Amino acid sequence: MKLIAQATRGAIGIALASLLAGCATPPPKPLYAWENFPRLQYETLVPAETTPDEQITQLQLQAERAAVAGEALPPGFRAHLGMLYLSAGNQAEASNLWRAEKVAFPESALYMDKLLNRLGAPDTKQVKQ
Amino acid sequence: MKTRKLFSSRTGVVLALAILLQACATPPTPYDYSAFKQARPASLLVLPPLNDSPEVNATAGVWAQSVRPLAEGGYYVFPITLVAETFRQNGLDNAADIQEVSPQKLHEFFGADAAVYIRVIDYGTTYKVLSSDTRVAVEGKIIDLRSGQLLWQGQAAASSAEQQQNQGGLIGVLVAAVIKQISDTVTDAAFNYAAIADYRLLGAAQPNGVLTGPRSPHSQQAK
């Protein structure tokens, strides 16, 4: 009897613990490698906090770390970095990155195509078989 | 006697469990998600937030912090800095004018399924004699750009006055940033609280919050 009572008490304890844990455990792993990306977007919106060149360096390093870790870059990351390259005068890299945004997130295709057209480098349409 | 005692303690345990479960999961009143579930948006265009606070950087702060909770919730979120640039090139410089653009036009231009309209109620630090309080309060709604229909709306706030407990996941990271910043400077306190307020407003798995989108492994949208 005593054993059973102990076992029951143990089971209740575990149930309580897992219930409490259930309250506080959201999904385990984030979908994307964010690092400082929200902050850098803020600094682009609030002028003169960081220069495009400083941001490009930071974001390139972030992209390398994410690649090594096998993590995905957030939506808008490539698009934002492309814009920075454009403001630093590197049109070719801007269009590469906007194409990359479109590949990673096809939801952005219409908008990215508009931006690419404005760059004067119409997207070479890839014919899908 | 013995059986009765056993019975009463078991009742106690059941009651305790019921109370715990309720504490976990009491939504105020269940939100009507029928329009949201029918629309099934995959991509969200967050427009620059309107700002009712005296802090000039509130729009940028709340806007920049809105991307992560929505993207982690399974949506494609349009790149806000490029979106700002696009509006600027079209002569639209302030949030009020931009939020007036018709849903149809936004849909045609960006190809977004839905737009997120945010208003900042409070943003910043107020200083009292012995203490300071940083508070960010926001409200938001999601409108389907294809139909113009309201899919969801809600509000949230975060404040340094509340007890910051140990919390897991993204909110835990955000709270840790706030705690860390106490030892740094106070200048940008509101930006960190904006992350928490935006997470509570737009993050997945909030009571009556935004449904998770198609890129989430826990998507709540019917397939």
GROMACS .gro file of C-alpha atoms in nm, chain B residues 19-201:
model
  183
  148ILE     CA    1  -0.650   2.531  -1.144
  149LEU     CA    2  -0.306   2.482  -1.299
  150LEU     CA    3  -0.451   2.396  -1.636
  151GLN     CA    4  -0.671   2.699  -1.619
  152ALA     CA    5  -0.379   2.921  -1.528
  153CYS     CA    6  -0.200   2.793  -1.838
  154ALA     CA    7  -0.474   2.839  -2.084
  155THR     CA    8  -0.746   3.087  -1.996
  156PRO     CA    9  -0.817   3.302  -2.298
  157PRO     CA   10  -1.036   3.604  -2.216
  158THR     CA   11  -1.298   3.542  -2.481
  159PRO     CA   12  -1.218   3.322  -2.778
  160TYR     CA   13  -1.128   3.521  -3.088
  161ASP     CA   14  -1.328   3.465  -3.403
  162TYR     CA   15  -1.066   3.343  -3.650
  163SER     CA   16  -1.304   3.244  -3.929
  164ALA     CA   17  -1.199   3.528  -4.165
  165PHE     CA   18  -0.829   3.470  -4.084
  166LYS     CA   19  -0.854   3.096  -4.149
  167GLN     CA   20  -1.041   3.150  -4.471
  168ALA     CA   21  -0.793   3.410  -4.602
  169ARG     CA   22  -0.481   3.204  -4.519
  170PRO     CA   23  -0.226   3.484  -4.575
  171ALA     CA   24   0.134   3.373  -4.639
  172SER     CA   25   0.306   3.710  -4.676
  173LEU     CA   26   0.269   4.018  -4.458
  174LEU     CA   27   0.352   4.378  -4.539
  175VAL     CA   28   0.408   4.563  -4.210
  176LEU     CA   29   0.335   4.931  -4.268
  177PRO     CA   30   0.519   5.198  -4.067
  178PRO     CA   31   0.338   5.232  -3.733
  179LEU     CA   32   0.142   5.545  -3.644
  180ASN     CA   33   0.289   5.717  -3.343
  181ASP     CA   34   0.083   5.870  -3.063
  182SER     CA   35   0.385   5.902  -2.831
  183PRO     CA   36   0.611   6.207  -2.815
  184GLU     CA   37   0.917   5.992  -2.898
  185VAL     CA   38   1.024   6.048  -3.260
  186ASN     CA   39   1.195   5.709  -3.294
  187ALA     CA   40   0.887   5.513  -3.185
  188THR     CA   41   0.776   5.436  -3.540
  189ALA     CA   42   1.118   5.299  -3.635
  190GLY     CA   43   1.158   5.104  -3.309
  191VAL     CA   44   0.823   4.929  -3.315
  192TRP     CA   45   0.848   4.870  -3.690
  193ALA     CA   46   1.195   4.713  -3.670
  194GLN     CA   47   1.088   4.485  -3.383
  195SER     CA   48   0.773   4.367  -3.559
  196VAL     CA   49   0.952   4.156  -3.820
  197ARG     CA   50   1.092   3.881  -3.599
  198PRO     CA   51   0.773   3.767  -3.420
  199LEU     CA   52   0.580   3.753  -3.747
  200ALA     CA   53   0.857   3.572  -3.937
  201GLU     CA   54   0.906   3.324  -3.653
  202GLY     CA   55   0.530   3.278  -3.664
  203GLY     CA   56   0.565   3.141  -4.017
  204TYR     CA   57   0.507   3.440  -4.244
  205TYR     CA   58   0.714   3.603  -4.513
  206VAL     CA   59   0.759   3.959  -4.390
  207PHE     CA   60   0.847   4.220  -4.650
  208PRO     CA   61   1.183   4.394  -4.595
  209ILE     CA   62   1.084   4.706  -4.401
  210THR     CA   63   1.386   4.919  -4.492
  211LEU     CA   64   1.330   4.863  -4.863
  212VAL     CA   65   0.958   4.918  -4.818
  213ALA     CA   66   1.033   5.252  -4.648
  214GLU     CA   67   1.258   5.345  -4.940
  215THR     CA   68   0.993   5.247  -5.195
  216PHE     CA   69   0.731   5.462  -5.023
  217ARG     CA   70   0.976   5.752  -5.002
  218GLN     CA   71   1.047   5.730  -5.374
  219ASN     CA   72   0.674   5.749  -5.431
  220GLY     CA   73   0.643   6.065  -5.224
  221LEU     CA   74   0.508   5.894  -4.912
  222ASP     CA   75   0.718   5.987  -4.614
  223ASN     CA   76   0.502   5.953  -4.307
  224ALA     CA   77   0.315   5.666  -4.151
  225ALA     CA   78  -0.026   5.834  -4.157
  226ASP     CA   79  -0.014   5.886  -4.536
  227ILE     CA   80   0.117   5.535  -4.596
  228GLN     CA   81  -0.154   5.371  -4.385
  229GLU     CA   82  -0.409   5.555  -4.602
  230VAL     CA   83  -0.296   5.382  -4.923
  231SER     CA   84  -0.570   5.148  -5.042
  232PRO     CA   85  -0.531   4.773  -4.983
  233GLN     CA   86  -0.572   4.709  -5.357
  234LYS     CA   87  -0.279   4.938  -5.444
  235LEU     CA   88  -0.057   4.779  -5.179
  236HIS     CA   89  -0.145   4.435  -5.308
  237GLU     CA   90  -0.074   4.530  -5.668
  238PHE     CA   91   0.259   4.687  -5.589
  239PHE     CA   92   0.408   4.451  -5.333
  240GLY     CA   93   0.217   4.133  -5.400
  241ALA     CA   94   0.157   4.092  -5.025
  242ASP     CA   95  -0.141   3.886  -4.909
  243ALA     CA   96  -0.211   4.100  -4.603
  244ALA     CA   97  -0.086   4.416  -4.434
  245VAL     CA   98  -0.016   4.482  -4.068
  246TYR     CA   99  -0.131   4.820  -3.937
  247ILE     CA  100   0.023   4.920  -3.603
  248ARG     CA  101  -0.034   5.218  -3.376
  249VAL     CA  102   0.213   5.307  -3.102
  250ILE     CA  103   0.029   5.428  -2.791
  251ASP     CA  104   0.325   5.461  -2.553
  252TYR     CA  105   0.699   5.453  -2.621
  253GLY     CA  106   0.968   5.578  -2.390
  254THR     CA  107   1.092   5.634  -2.040
  255THR     CA  108   0.930   5.857  -1.782
  256TYR     CA  109   1.150   5.973  -1.498
  257LYS     CA  110   1.019   6.004  -1.146
  258VAL     CA  111   1.198   6.123  -0.835
  259LEU     CA  112   1.335   5.786  -0.732
  260SER     CA  113   1.283   5.566  -1.034
  261SER     CA  114   1.217   5.555  -1.403
  262ASP     CA  115   0.963   5.355  -1.596
  263THR     CA  116   1.001   5.247  -1.955
  264ARG     CA  117   0.682   5.149  -2.129
  265VAL     CA  118   0.583   5.049  -2.481
  266ALA     CA  119   0.217   4.994  -2.572
  267VAL     CA  120   0.095   4.901  -2.917
  268GLU     CA  121  -0.216   4.797  -3.099
  269GLY     CA  122  -0.238   4.632  -3.435
  270LYS     CA  123  -0.460   4.483  -3.698
  271ILE     CA  124  -0.413   4.264  -4.001
  272ILE     CA  125  -0.609   4.340  -4.315
  273ASP     CA  126  -0.633   4.111  -4.614
  274LEU     CA  127  -0.508   4.313  -4.911
  275ARG     CA  128  -0.697   4.101  -5.162
  276SER     CA  129  -1.040   4.153  -5.003
  277GLY     CA  130  -0.986   4.451  -4.771
  278GLN     CA  131  -1.128   4.238  -4.490
  279LEU     CA  132  -1.014   4.265  -4.127
  280LEU     CA  133  -0.851   3.935  -4.027
  281TRP     CA  134  -0.730   4.009  -3.676
  282GLN     CA  135  -0.673   4.284  -3.423
  283GLY     CA  136  -0.522   4.309  -3.078
  284GLN     CA  137  -0.313   4.513  -2.837
  285ALA     CA  138  -0.019   4.459  -2.606
  286ALA     CA  139   0.225   4.640  -2.379
  287ALA     CA  140   0.554   4.587  -2.202
  288SER     CA  141   0.691   4.786  -1.912
  289SER     CA  142   0.991   4.795  -1.684
  290ALA     CA  143   0.747   4.813  -1.392
  291GLU     CA  144   0.632   4.455  -1.440
  292GLN     CA  145   0.808   4.160  -1.285
  293GLN     CA  146   1.038   4.004  -1.544
  294GLN     CA  147   1.042   3.633  -1.472
  295ASN     CA  148   1.236   3.349  -1.620
  296GLN     CA  149   1.071   3.265  -1.945
  297GLY     CA  150   1.173   3.026  -2.220
  298GLY     CA  151   1.204   3.070  -2.594
  299LEU     CA  152   1.203   3.398  -2.781
  300ILE     CA  153   1.039   3.596  -2.500
  301GLY     CA  154   1.316   3.472  -2.269
  302VAL     CA  155   1.578   3.608  -2.508
  303LEU     CA  156   1.398   3.940  -2.528
  304VAL     CA  157   1.370   3.968  -2.151
  305ALA     CA  158   1.739   3.880  -2.116
  306ALA     CA  159   1.822   4.169  -2.349
  307VAL     CA  160   1.629   4.403  -2.123
  308ILE     CA  161   1.805   4.277  -1.811
  309LYS     CA  162   2.144   4.307  -1.979
  310GLN     CA  163   2.071   4.661  -2.085
  311ILE     CA  164   2.020   4.773  -1.724
  312SER     CA  165   2.396   4.742  -1.679
  313ASP     CA  166   2.455   4.927  -2.006
  314THR     CA  167   2.273   5.249  -2.085
  315VAL     CA  168   1.915   5.362  -2.049
  316THR     CA  169   1.907   5.556  -2.374
  317ASP     CA  170   1.758   5.281  -2.586
  318ALA     CA  171   1.551   5.108  -2.319
  319ALA     CA  172   1.231   5.160  -2.514
  320PHE     CA  173   1.371   4.978  -2.818
  321ASN     CA  174   1.416   4.661  -2.611
  322TYR     CA  175   1.072   4.689  -2.454
  323ALA     CA  176   0.933   4.736  -2.804
  324ALA     CA  177   1.063   4.385  -2.880
  325ILE     CA  178   0.859   4.242  -2.594
  326ALA     CA  179   0.549   4.445  -2.674
  327ASP     CA  180   0.568   4.344  -3.043
  328TYR     CA  181   0.621   3.981  -2.947
  329ARG     CA  182   0.314   3.991  -2.724
  330LEU     CA  183   0.114   4.164  -2.997
   0.00000   0.00000   0.00000
